[in-house]
PDB file of C-alpha atoms in Angstrom:
ATOM      1  CA  MET A   1     157.972 105.207 114.838  1.00 47.00           C
ATOM      2  CA  ARG A   2     157.070 102.230 116.906  1.00 48.00           C
ATOM      3  CA  PRO A   3     159.909  99.756 116.354  1.00 52.00           C
ATOM      4  CA  PHE A   4     158.762  96.443 114.173  1.00 56.00           C
ATOM      5  CA  LYS A   5     158.767  93.172 116.195  1.00 65.00           C
ATOM      6  CA  GLU A   6     160.910  90.564 115.274  1.00 79.00           C
ATOM      7  CA  LEU A   7     159.273  87.681 113.132  1.00 85.00           C
ATOM      8  CA  ASP A   8     159.449  84.255 114.934  1.00 90.00           C
ATOM      9  CA  PRO A   9     163.092  82.869 112.836  1.00 91.00           C
ATOM     10  CA  VAL A  10     161.405  79.446 113.799  1.00 93.00           C
ATOM     11  CA  ILE A  11     158.267  80.172 111.727  1.00 93.00           C
ATOM     12  CA  HIS A  12     159.749  82.579 109.098  1.00 92.00           C
ATOM     13  CA  SER A  13     160.457  79.888 106.657  1.00 92.00           C
ATOM     14  CA  GLN A  14     158.643  79.122 103.806  1.00 92.00           C
ATOM     15  CA  LEU A  15     158.081  75.523 104.175  1.00 94.00           C
ATOM     16  CA  ARG A  16     157.604  75.649 108.213  1.00 95.00           C
ATOM     17  CA  LEU A  17     155.281  78.792 107.717  1.00 95.00           C
ATOM     18  CA  ALA A  18     153.245  76.473 105.300  1.00 94.00           C
ATOM     19  CA  VAL A  19     153.046  73.425 107.491  1.00 95.00           C
ATOM     20  CA  ILE A  20     152.494  75.589 110.762  1.00 95.00           C
ATOM     21  CA  SER A  21     149.385  77.346 108.521  1.00 94.00           C
ATOM     22  CA  LEU A  22     147.803  74.290 107.961  1.00 93.00           C
ATOM     23  CA  LEU A  23     148.080  72.986 111.375  1.00 93.00           C
ATOM     24  CA  THR A  24     146.392  75.846 112.808  1.00 90.00           C
ATOM     25  CA  VAL A  25     143.175  74.717 110.531  1.00 86.00           C
ATOM     26  CA  VAL A  26     143.366  71.088 111.013  1.00 86.00           C
ATOM     27  CA  GLU A  27     143.282  69.037 114.239  1.00 76.00           C
ATOM     28  CA  VAL A  28     145.662  66.628 113.310  1.00 86.00           C
ATOM     29  CA  ALA A  29     147.353  65.874 109.529  1.00 90.00           C
ATOM     30  CA  GLU A  30     149.554  63.010 108.193  1.00 90.00           C
ATOM     31  CA  PHE A  31     152.968  63.418 107.067  1.00 92.00           C
ATOM     32  CA  THR A  32     151.471  62.517 103.641  1.00 90.00           C
ATOM     33  CA  TRP A  33     149.073  64.657 103.364  1.00 89.00           C
ATOM     34  CA  LEU A  34     151.351  67.525 104.563  1.00 92.00           C
ATOM     35  CA  ARG A  35     153.807  66.672 101.564  1.00 92.00           C
ATOM     36  CA  GLU A  36     150.980  66.862  99.100  1.00 88.00           C
ATOM     37  CA  GLN A  37     149.902  70.174 100.008  1.00 88.00           C
ATOM     38  CA  THR A  38     153.444  71.711 100.611  1.00 91.00           C
ATOM     39  CA  GLU A  39     154.777  69.624  97.736  1.00 91.00           C
ATOM     40  CA  ALA A  40     157.904  69.263  99.316  1.00 92.00           C
ATOM     41  CA  THR A  41     160.144  66.521  99.088  1.00 94.00           C
ATOM     42  CA  ALA A  42     160.033  64.038 102.447  1.00 93.00           C
ATOM     43  CA  GLY A  43     163.327  64.602 103.257  1.00 95.00           C
ATOM     44  CA  ASN A  44     162.981  68.387 103.661  1.00 95.00           C
ATOM     45  CA  LEU A  45     159.760  68.425 105.223  1.00 95.00           C
ATOM     46  CA  SER A  46     160.773  66.320 107.726  1.00 95.00           C
ATOM     47  CA  VAL A  47     163.897  68.263 108.489  1.00 95.00           C
ATOM     48  CA  GLN A  48     161.590  71.057 109.081  1.00 96.00           C
ATOM     49  CA  ILE A  49     158.965  69.411 111.128  1.00 96.00           C
ATOM     50  CA  SER A  50     161.979  68.214 113.438  1.00 96.00           C
ATOM     51  CA  LYS A  51     162.594  72.026 113.525  1.00 96.00           C
ATOM     52  CA  LEU A  52     159.143  73.224 114.540  1.00 96.00           C
ATOM     53  CA  LYS A  53     158.909  69.811 117.102  1.00 96.00           C
ATOM     54  CA  GLU A  54     162.392  70.834 118.540  1.00 96.00           C
ATOM     55  CA  ALA A  55     160.930  74.634 119.302  1.00 96.00           C
ATOM     56  CA  GLY A  56     157.880  72.998 120.739  1.00 96.00           C
ATOM     57  CA  TYR A  57     155.520  74.503 118.295  1.00 96.00           C
ATOM     58  CA  ILE A  58     154.014  71.102 116.996  1.00 96.00           C
ATOM     59  CA  ASP A  59     153.608  67.620 118.618  1.00 95.00           C
ATOM     60  CA  VAL A  60     154.591  64.601 116.153  1.00 95.00           C
ATOM     61  CA  VAL A  61     153.479  60.956 116.704  1.00 92.00           C
ATOM     62  CA  LYS A  62     154.370  57.987 114.954  1.00 89.00           C
ATOM     63  CA  LYS A  63     152.139  55.137 114.795  1.00 83.00           C
ATOM     64  CA  PHE A  64     150.858  52.091 112.968  1.00 80.00           C
ATOM     65  CA  SER A  65     148.040  52.031 110.676  1.00 73.00           C
ATOM     66  CA  ASN A  66     147.233  48.707 109.149  1.00 73.00           C
ATOM     67  CA  ASN A  67     150.552  47.713 109.490  1.00 77.00           C
ATOM     68  CA  TYR A  68     152.148  50.784 107.786  1.00 80.00           C
ATOM     69  CA  PRO A  69     153.860  53.549 109.795  1.00 83.00           C
ATOM     70  CA  GLN A  70     151.983  56.864 110.072  1.00 86.00           C
ATOM     71  CA  THR A  71     153.121  59.996 111.053  1.00 91.00           C
ATOM     72  CA  LEU A  72     150.609  62.419 112.616  1.00 92.00           C
ATOM     73  CA  CYS A  73     151.270  65.939 113.455  1.00 94.00           C
ATOM     74  CA  ARG A  74     149.332  68.651 115.370  1.00 94.00           C
ATOM     75  CA  ILE A  75     150.080  72.228 116.430  1.00 94.00           C
ATOM     76  CA  THR A  76     150.724  72.879 120.140  1.00 95.00           C
ATOM     77  CA  PRO A  77     149.239  75.731 122.325  1.00 95.00           C
ATOM     78  CA  LEU A  78     152.654  77.298 122.234  1.00 96.00           C
ATOM     79  CA  GLY A  79     152.730  77.114 118.552  1.00 95.00           C
ATOM     80  CA  ARG A  80     149.182  78.490 118.109  1.00 94.00           C
ATOM     81  CA  LYS A  81     150.278  81.556 120.231  1.00 95.00           C
ATOM     82  CA  LYS A  82     153.481  81.609 118.234  1.00 95.00           C
ATOM     83  CA  PHE A  83     151.880  81.888 114.816  1.00 94.00           C
ATOM     84  CA  ALA A  84     148.902  84.475 116.147  1.00 93.00           C
ATOM     85  CA  GLU A  85     152.074  86.687 117.245  1.00 92.00           C
ATOM     86  CA  TYR A  86     153.730  86.215 114.093  1.00 93.00           C
ATOM     87  CA  VAL A  87     150.827  86.935 111.966  1.00 91.00           C
ATOM     88  CA  GLU A  88     150.402  90.007 114.583  1.00 89.00           C
ATOM     89  CA  ALA A  89     154.142  90.995 113.616  1.00 88.00           C
ATOM     90  CA  LEU A  90     153.391  90.247 109.823  1.00 87.00           C
ATOM     91  CA  LYS A  91     150.479  93.339 109.973  1.00 84.00           C
ATOM     92  CA  ASP A  92     152.995  95.579 111.405  1.00 80.00           C
ATOM     93  CA  TYR A  93     155.409  94.991 108.415  1.00 75.00           C
ATOM     94  CA  LEU A  94     152.322  95.329 106.306  1.00 74.00           C
ATOM     95  CA  ASN A  95     150.670  98.200 107.696  1.00 72.00           C
ATOM     96  CA  PRO A  96     153.499 100.149 109.165  1.00 66.00           C
TER      97      PRO A  96
ATOM     98  CA  MET B   1     158.935  74.288  97.887  1.00 47.00           C
ATOM     99  CA  GLU B   2     162.951  74.840  97.950  1.00 45.00           C
ATOM    100  CA  THR B   3     165.288  73.046 100.077  1.00 47.00           C
ATOM    101  CA  ASN B   4     167.031  76.233 100.702  1.00 53.00           C
ATOM    102  CA  GLU B   5     165.984  78.750 103.387  1.00 63.00           C
ATOM    103  CA  LYS B   6     164.819  81.659 101.218  1.00 68.00           C
ATOM    104  CA  VAL B   7     164.188  84.812 102.999  1.00 75.00           C
ATOM    105  CA  LEU B   8     160.369  85.700 102.656  1.00 82.00           C
ATOM    106  CA  THR B   9     159.285  89.455 102.202  1.00 84.00           C
ATOM    107  CA  GLY B  10     155.721  90.054 104.396  1.00 83.00           C
ATOM    108  CA  ASP B  11     153.582  89.737 101.082  1.00 86.00           C
ATOM    109  CA  GLU B  12     155.137  86.594 100.387  1.00 88.00           C
ATOM    110  CA  SER B  13     154.389  84.802 104.075  1.00 89.00           C
ATOM    111  CA  LEU B  14     151.011  86.254 103.722  1.00 87.00           C
ATOM    112  CA  GLN B  15     150.421  84.635 100.319  1.00 88.00           C
ATOM    113  CA  ILE B  16     151.817  81.258 101.813  1.00 89.00           C
ATOM    114  CA  ILE B  17     149.359  81.604 104.938  1.00 89.00           C
ATOM    115  CA  SER B  18     146.416  82.224 102.483  1.00 84.00           C
ATOM    116  CA  GLU B  19     147.100  79.410 100.129  1.00 84.00           C
ATOM    117  CA  MET B  20     147.513  76.938 102.708  1.00 85.00           C
ATOM    118  CA  ILE B  21     144.454  77.589 104.588  1.00 80.00           C
ATOM    119  CA  ASN B  22     142.356  77.778 101.614  1.00 74.00           C
ATOM    120  CA  ARG B  23     143.630  74.128 101.000  1.00 74.00           C
ATOM    121  CA  THR B  24     142.084  73.317 104.130  1.00 70.00           C
ATOM    122  CA  LYS B  25     138.692  73.219 102.984  1.00 63.00           C
ATOM    123  CA  VAL B  26     136.084  71.360 105.406  1.00 56.00           C
ATOM    124  CA  ASN B  27     136.040  67.481 104.625  1.00 57.00           C
ATOM    125  CA  ILE B  28     132.613  67.236 103.048  1.00 60.00           C
ATOM    126  CA  ARG B  29     132.387  64.009 101.285  1.00 56.00           C
ATOM    127  CA  GLN B  30     131.005  61.954 104.106  1.00 61.00           C
ATOM    128  CA  GLY B  31     128.313  64.695 104.092  1.00 69.00           C
ATOM    129  CA  SER B  32     126.260  63.824 101.321  1.00 86.00           C
ATOM    130  CA  PHE B  33     126.171  60.432 102.099  1.00 89.00           C
ATOM    131  CA  HIS B  34     124.494  61.120 105.511  1.00 89.00           C
ATOM    132  CA  LEU B  35     122.052  63.389 104.266  1.00 91.00           C
ATOM    133  CA  LEU B  36     120.867  60.766 101.208  1.00 94.00           C
ATOM    134  CA  PHE B  37     120.937  57.715 103.423  1.00 94.00           C
ATOM    135  CA  TRP B  38     118.866  59.645 106.179  1.00 93.00           C
ATOM    136  CA  GLY B  39     116.813  61.255 103.980  1.00 95.00           C
ATOM    137  CA  TRP B  40     115.632  57.994 102.338  1.00 96.00           C
ATOM    138  CA  LEU B  41     115.452  56.266 105.177  1.00 96.00           C
ATOM    139  CA  ILE B  42     112.883  58.770 107.144  1.00 94.00           C
ATOM    140  CA  PHE B  43     111.278  59.452 103.767  1.00 96.00           C
ATOM    141  CA  PHE B  44     110.111  55.532 103.527  1.00 95.00           C
ATOM    142  CA  CYS B  45     109.788  54.890 107.128  1.00 94.00           C
ATOM    143  CA  SER B  46     107.417  58.156 107.110  1.00 92.00           C
ATOM    144  CA  LEU B  47     105.618  57.773 103.941  1.00 93.00           C
ATOM    145  CA  GLY B  48     105.444  53.848 104.510  1.00 93.00           C
ATOM    146  CA  GLU B  49     103.792  54.573 107.780  1.00 90.00           C
ATOM    147  CA  TYR B  50     101.362  56.796 106.166  1.00 90.00           C
ATOM    148  CA  LEU B  51     100.314  54.682 103.510  1.00 92.00           C
ATOM    149  CA  LEU B  52     100.239  51.413 105.816  1.00 91.00           C
ATOM    150  CA  VAL B  53      97.660  53.629 107.856  1.00 88.00           C
ATOM    151  CA  ARG B  54      95.595  54.683 105.064  1.00 88.00           C
ATOM    152  CA  LEU B  55      95.463  51.500 103.180  1.00 91.00           C
ATOM    153  CA  THR B  56      95.679  48.729 105.520  1.00 90.00           C
ATOM    154  CA  ASP B  57      94.233  47.409 108.573  1.00 89.00           C
ATOM    155  CA  LEU B  58      97.618  46.644 110.135  1.00 87.00           C
ATOM    156  CA  ARG B  59      97.705  47.106 113.852  1.00 87.00           C
ATOM    157  CA  ASP B  60     100.996  48.547 114.596  1.00 88.00           C
ATOM    158  CA  PRO B  61     102.355  50.225 111.611  1.00 86.00           C
ATOM    159  CA  TRP B  62     104.653  52.131 113.234  1.00 85.00           C
ATOM    160  CA  LEU B  63     106.901  49.020 113.645  1.00 89.00           C
ATOM    161  CA  ILE B  64     108.429  50.647 110.327  1.00 91.00           C
ATOM    162  CA  TRP B  65     110.358  52.923 112.080  1.00 89.00           C
ATOM    163  CA  LEU B  66     112.432  50.292 113.658  1.00 91.00           C
ATOM    164  CA  LEU B  67     114.656  50.369 110.572  1.00 93.00           C
ATOM    165  CA  VAL B  68     115.882  53.186 112.079  1.00 90.00           C
ATOM    166  CA  ILE B  69     117.990  51.052 114.653  1.00 90.00           C
ATOM    167  CA  PRO B  70     120.190  49.492 111.923  1.00 94.00           C
ATOM    168  CA  GLY B  71     119.959  52.531 109.867  1.00 93.00           C
ATOM    169  CA  VAL B  72     121.917  53.958 112.993  1.00 90.00           C
ATOM    170  CA  PHE B  73     124.868  51.189 112.867  1.00 92.00           C
ATOM    171  CA  VAL B  74     124.948  51.588 109.260  1.00 93.00           C
ATOM    172  CA  SER B  75     125.761  55.594 109.462  1.00 89.00           C
ATOM    173  CA  LEU B  76     127.909  54.705 112.677  1.00 87.00           C
ATOM    174  CA  ILE B  77     130.073  52.459 111.071  1.00 91.00           C
ATOM    175  CA  TYR B  78     130.305  54.405 107.786  1.00 89.00           C
ATOM    176  CA  GLY B  79     131.552  57.407 109.352  1.00 84.00           C
ATOM    177  CA  TYR B  80     133.871  55.767 111.763  1.00 83.00           C
ATOM    178  CA  ILE B  81     135.574  53.966 108.649  1.00 85.00           C
ATOM    179  CA  LYS B  82     136.078  57.404 106.195  1.00 80.00           C
ATOM    180  CA  GLY B  83     136.915  59.238 109.341  1.00 75.00           C
ATOM    181  CA  LYS B  84     139.705  56.786 109.818  1.00 74.00           C
ATOM    182  CA  SER B  85     140.484  56.704 106.153  1.00 73.00           C
ATOM    183  CA  SER B  86     140.770  60.701 106.319  1.00 72.00           C
ATOM    184  CA  PRO B  87     144.165  62.172 106.181  1.00 70.00           C
ATOM    185  CA  PHE B  88     143.211  65.045 108.126  1.00 72.00           C
ATOM    186  CA  HIS B  89     140.901  66.380 110.068  1.00 74.00           C
ATOM    187  CA  THR B  90     139.777  70.031 110.387  1.00 75.00           C
ATOM    188  CA  TYR B  91     138.110  71.547 113.511  1.00 76.00           C
ATOM    189  CA  ALA B  92     134.981  71.885 111.408  1.00 75.00           C
ATOM    190  CA  ASP B  93     134.618  68.537 110.610  1.00 77.00           C
ATOM    191  CA  MET B  94     134.118  67.839 114.140  1.00 80.00           C
ATOM    192  CA  LEU B  95     131.833  70.500 114.687  1.00 83.00           C
ATOM    193  CA  TYR B  96     129.852  69.226 111.861  1.00 82.00           C
ATOM    194  CA  MET B  97     130.072  65.629 113.348  1.00 83.00           C
ATOM    195  CA  TRP B  98     129.349  66.452 116.801  1.00 87.00           C
ATOM    196  CA  THR B  99     126.588  68.744 115.777  1.00 88.00           C
ATOM    197  CA  TRP B 100     124.521  65.629 114.476  1.00 88.00           C
ATOM    198  CA  MET B 101     125.576  63.373 117.029  1.00 88.00           C
ATOM    199  CA  GLY B 102     124.072  65.971 119.653  1.00 92.00           C
ATOM    200  CA  PHE B 103     120.799  65.791 117.219  1.00 92.00           C
ATOM    201  CA  MET B 104     120.652  62.010 117.230  1.00 88.00           C
ATOM    202  CA  ILE B 105     120.973  61.611 121.149  1.00 91.00           C
ATOM    203  CA  ALA B 106     118.516  64.365 121.897  1.00 93.00           C
ATOM    204  CA  ALA B 107     115.628  63.117 119.376  1.00 89.00           C
ATOM    205  CA  ILE B 108     116.086  59.596 120.924  1.00 87.00           C
ATOM    206  CA  VAL B 109     115.253  61.546 124.443  1.00 91.00           C
ATOM    207  CA  LEU B 110     113.131  63.357 123.410  1.00 90.00           C
ATOM    208  CA  PHE B 111     111.226  60.518 121.418  1.00 85.00           C
ATOM    209  CA  ILE B 112     111.098  58.636 124.941  1.00 87.00           C
ATOM    210  CA  ILE B 113     110.040  61.759 127.007  1.00 88.00           C
ATOM    211  CA  ILE B 114     106.978  62.417 124.962  1.00 85.00           C
ATOM    212  CA  SER B 115     105.741  59.830 122.177  1.00 78.00           C
ATOM    213  CA  ASP B 116     103.219  58.168 124.730  1.00 78.00           C
ATOM    214  CA  ARG B 117     101.994  61.767 125.800  1.00 77.00           C
ATOM    215  CA  ILE B 118     101.126  63.148 122.214  1.00 76.00           C
ATOM    216  CA  GLU B 119      99.522  62.108 119.226  1.00 74.00           C
ATOM    217  CA  SER B 120     102.269  62.983 116.861  1.00 78.00           C
ATOM    218  CA  VAL B 121     106.100  63.594 117.627  1.00 83.00           C
ATOM    219  CA  ALA B 122     106.564  64.753 114.049  1.00 86.00           C
ATOM    220  CA  PRO B 123     106.368  68.691 114.529  1.00 90.00           C
ATOM    221  CA  PHE B 124     108.601  68.416 117.763  1.00 90.00           C
ATOM    222  CA  ILE B 125     111.509  66.176 115.939  1.00 89.00           C
ATOM    223  CA  LEU B 126     111.192  68.350 112.709  1.00 93.00           C
ATOM    224  CA  THR B 127     111.854  71.238 114.876  1.00 94.00           C
ATOM    225  CA  LEU B 128     115.022  69.800 116.234  1.00 94.00           C
ATOM    226  CA  ALA B 129     116.058  68.339 113.020  1.00 93.00           C
ATOM    227  CA  GLY B 130     115.975  71.960 111.872  1.00 95.00           C
ATOM    228  CA  ILE B 131     118.898  72.928 113.891  1.00 95.00           C
ATOM    229  CA  PRO B 132     121.653  70.691 112.839  1.00 93.00           C
ATOM    230  CA  THR B 133     120.523  71.054 109.375  1.00 93.00           C
ATOM    231  CA  PHE B 134     121.003  74.758 109.512  1.00 95.00           C
ATOM    232  CA  ILE B 135     123.787  74.787 111.574  1.00 92.00           C
ATOM    233  CA  SER B 136     125.598  72.370 109.045  1.00 89.00           C
ATOM    234  CA  GLY B 137     124.623  74.598 106.185  1.00 89.00           C
ATOM    235  CA  PHE B 138     126.764  77.332 107.610  1.00 88.00           C
ATOM    236  CA  ILE B 139     129.860  75.172 108.860  1.00 83.00           C
ATOM    237  CA  ILE B 140     130.151  73.756 105.225  1.00 81.00           C
ATOM    238  CA  ARG B 141     128.852  77.194 103.635  1.00 82.00           C
ATOM    239  CA  PHE B 142     126.084  75.584 101.549  1.00 88.00           C
ATOM    240  CA  ARG B 143     123.041  77.049 101.221  1.00 93.00           C
ATOM    241  CA  PRO B 144     120.551  74.658 100.278  1.00 94.00           C
ATOM    242  CA  LEU B 145     121.306  72.861 103.272  1.00 93.00           C
ATOM    243  CA  ILE B 146     120.475  76.495 105.634  1.00 95.00           C
ATOM    244  CA  ALA B 147     117.324  76.557 103.618  1.00 96.00           C
ATOM    245  CA  GLY B 148     116.784  73.060 104.056  1.00 96.00           C
ATOM    246  CA  GLY B 149     116.937  73.937 107.897  1.00 96.00           C
ATOM    247  CA  LEU B 150     114.571  76.401 107.475  1.00 97.00           C
ATOM    248  CA  SER B 151     112.143  74.093 105.673  1.00 97.00           C
ATOM    249  CA  PHE B 152     112.213  71.734 108.564  1.00 96.00           C
ATOM    250  CA  TRP B 153     110.470  74.597 110.859  1.00 96.00           C
ATOM    251  CA  ALA B 154     108.133  75.550 107.995  1.00 96.00           C
ATOM    252  CA  LEU B 155     107.350  71.787 107.979  1.00 95.00           C
ATOM    253  CA  ALA B 156     106.999  71.605 111.561  1.00 94.00           C
ATOM    254  CA  LEU B 157     104.228  74.331 111.773  1.00 94.00           C
ATOM    255  CA  VAL B 158     102.540  72.704 109.018  1.00 91.00           C
ATOM    256  CA  SER B 159     102.591  69.471 110.947  1.00 90.00           C
ATOM    257  CA  TYR B 160     101.385  70.888 114.137  1.00 89.00           C
ATOM    258  CA  PHE B 161      98.384  73.395 112.702  1.00 90.00           C
ATOM    259  CA  ALA B 162      97.759  71.193 109.510  1.00 85.00           C
ATOM    260  CA  GLY B 163      94.904  68.366 109.903  1.00 73.00           C
ATOM    261  CA  PRO B 164      95.299  64.768 110.143  1.00 69.00           C
ATOM    262  CA  ALA B 165      95.387  64.756 106.592  1.00 70.00           C
ATOM    263  CA  ALA B 166      98.450  66.822 105.650  1.00 73.00           C
ATOM    264  CA  ALA B 167     100.157  66.415 109.175  1.00 76.00           C
ATOM    265  CA  PRO B 168     101.820  62.970 108.524  1.00 82.00           C
ATOM    266  CA  LEU B 169     103.038  63.854 105.293  1.00 91.00           C
ATOM    267  CA  ALA B 170     105.289  67.010 106.339  1.00 93.00           C
ATOM    268  CA  VAL B 171     107.976  64.379 107.370  1.00 93.00           C
ATOM    269  CA  PRO B 172     108.380  62.731 103.971  1.00 95.00           C
ATOM    270  CA  ALA B 173     107.981  66.412 102.700  1.00 95.00           C
ATOM    271  CA  ALA B 174     110.834  67.567 104.964  1.00 95.00           C
ATOM    272  CA  MET B 175     112.770  64.550 103.673  1.00 96.00           C
ATOM    273  CA  LEU B 176     112.685  65.995  99.924  1.00 96.00           C
ATOM    274  CA  THR B 177     113.514  69.745 100.705  1.00 96.00           C
ATOM    275  CA  GLY B 178     115.913  69.137 104.229  1.00 95.00           C
ATOM    276  CA  TYR B 179     118.045  66.153 103.175  1.00 95.00           C
ATOM    277  CA  LEU B 180     117.572  64.784  99.866  1.00 96.00           C
ATOM    278  CA  LEU B 181     117.517  67.903  97.517  1.00 96.00           C
ATOM    279  CA  PRO B 182     120.485  69.537  99.844  1.00 94.00           C
ATOM    280  CA  GLY B 183     122.448  66.097  99.310  1.00 93.00           C
ATOM    281  CA  TYR B 184     122.071  65.364  95.968  1.00 94.00           C
ATOM    282  CA  LEU B 185     123.144  69.298  95.181  1.00 93.00           C
ATOM    283  CA  LEU B 186     126.282  68.727  97.954  1.00 90.00           C
ATOM    284  CA  LYS B 187     127.013  65.180  96.114  1.00 89.00           C
ATOM    285  CA  ARG B 188     126.972  66.653  92.683  1.00 89.00           C
ATOM    286  CA  LYS B 189     129.161  69.751  94.084  1.00 82.00           C
ATOM    287  CA  VAL B 190     131.876  67.406  95.790  1.00 76.00           C
ATOM    288  CA  ASP B 191     131.818  65.110  92.384  1.00 76.00           C
ATOM    289  CA  HIS B 192     132.497  68.362  90.360  1.00 72.00           C
ATOM    290  CA  GLU B 193     135.162  69.618  92.688  1.00 64.00           C
ATOM    291  CA  ALA B 194     136.626  66.145  92.652  1.00 58.00           C
ATOM    292  CA  VAL B 195     136.815  66.327  88.500  1.00 52.00           C
TER     293      VAL B 195
END
């Protein structure tokens, strides 16, 4: 039996997986929109986004729009690659 | 979503991925505006020119088409404002937008090249217009728009082979089948989903 690939611990977390799943489809997303879609608290989402950013899986840009602060998130090529690897590893678990 | 790090099973991971991806539907709210705006504008210009030719002695009835120029600015400004206010942009949104931008540029170039060489540019513009309409229907998964694209091509053939009496009516007919009908159906779909 071939060994299972380890699931990336950065992605293998409920909220971080949700965030990175959303960001694989959208080109860029606002923090508030991510919070609505994931139904997470602002604090928890902020922590998880920071972890994804530290790992280099997403980019975070803070700017102002109509004098209001705006946080935009975008998946990086590394993040996209790691998500694809995660999905492949997941398939192994589900279809051994 | 819980604050504590919950250990996920494989099935739970897959469910999260599916659920999140399903939430990122293509932002089609703008789509109905452009279909309806251009549908009515081109319908008005094409039918207007036809009626001016048939019923009046005006020397340059084609001047009614100058309304397209402010129409381009209205469309671009609307798209820009709505795009800026959207909290996310999918790749399909970008593809949708650039497909139509490409058509607009190509239509202008085509018109410049052939308008003074042939009697009617309608068959060529309709053929060209069928492409983004058809493709957009696939991008946003909306069959009436796919059918609309096909109708453009059918009416391009009608416009080319029909006699002078029928040909000028091909463009307003194409607006009804290719832009207005799909546009109203799309608007109804979006309004229904919003409820």
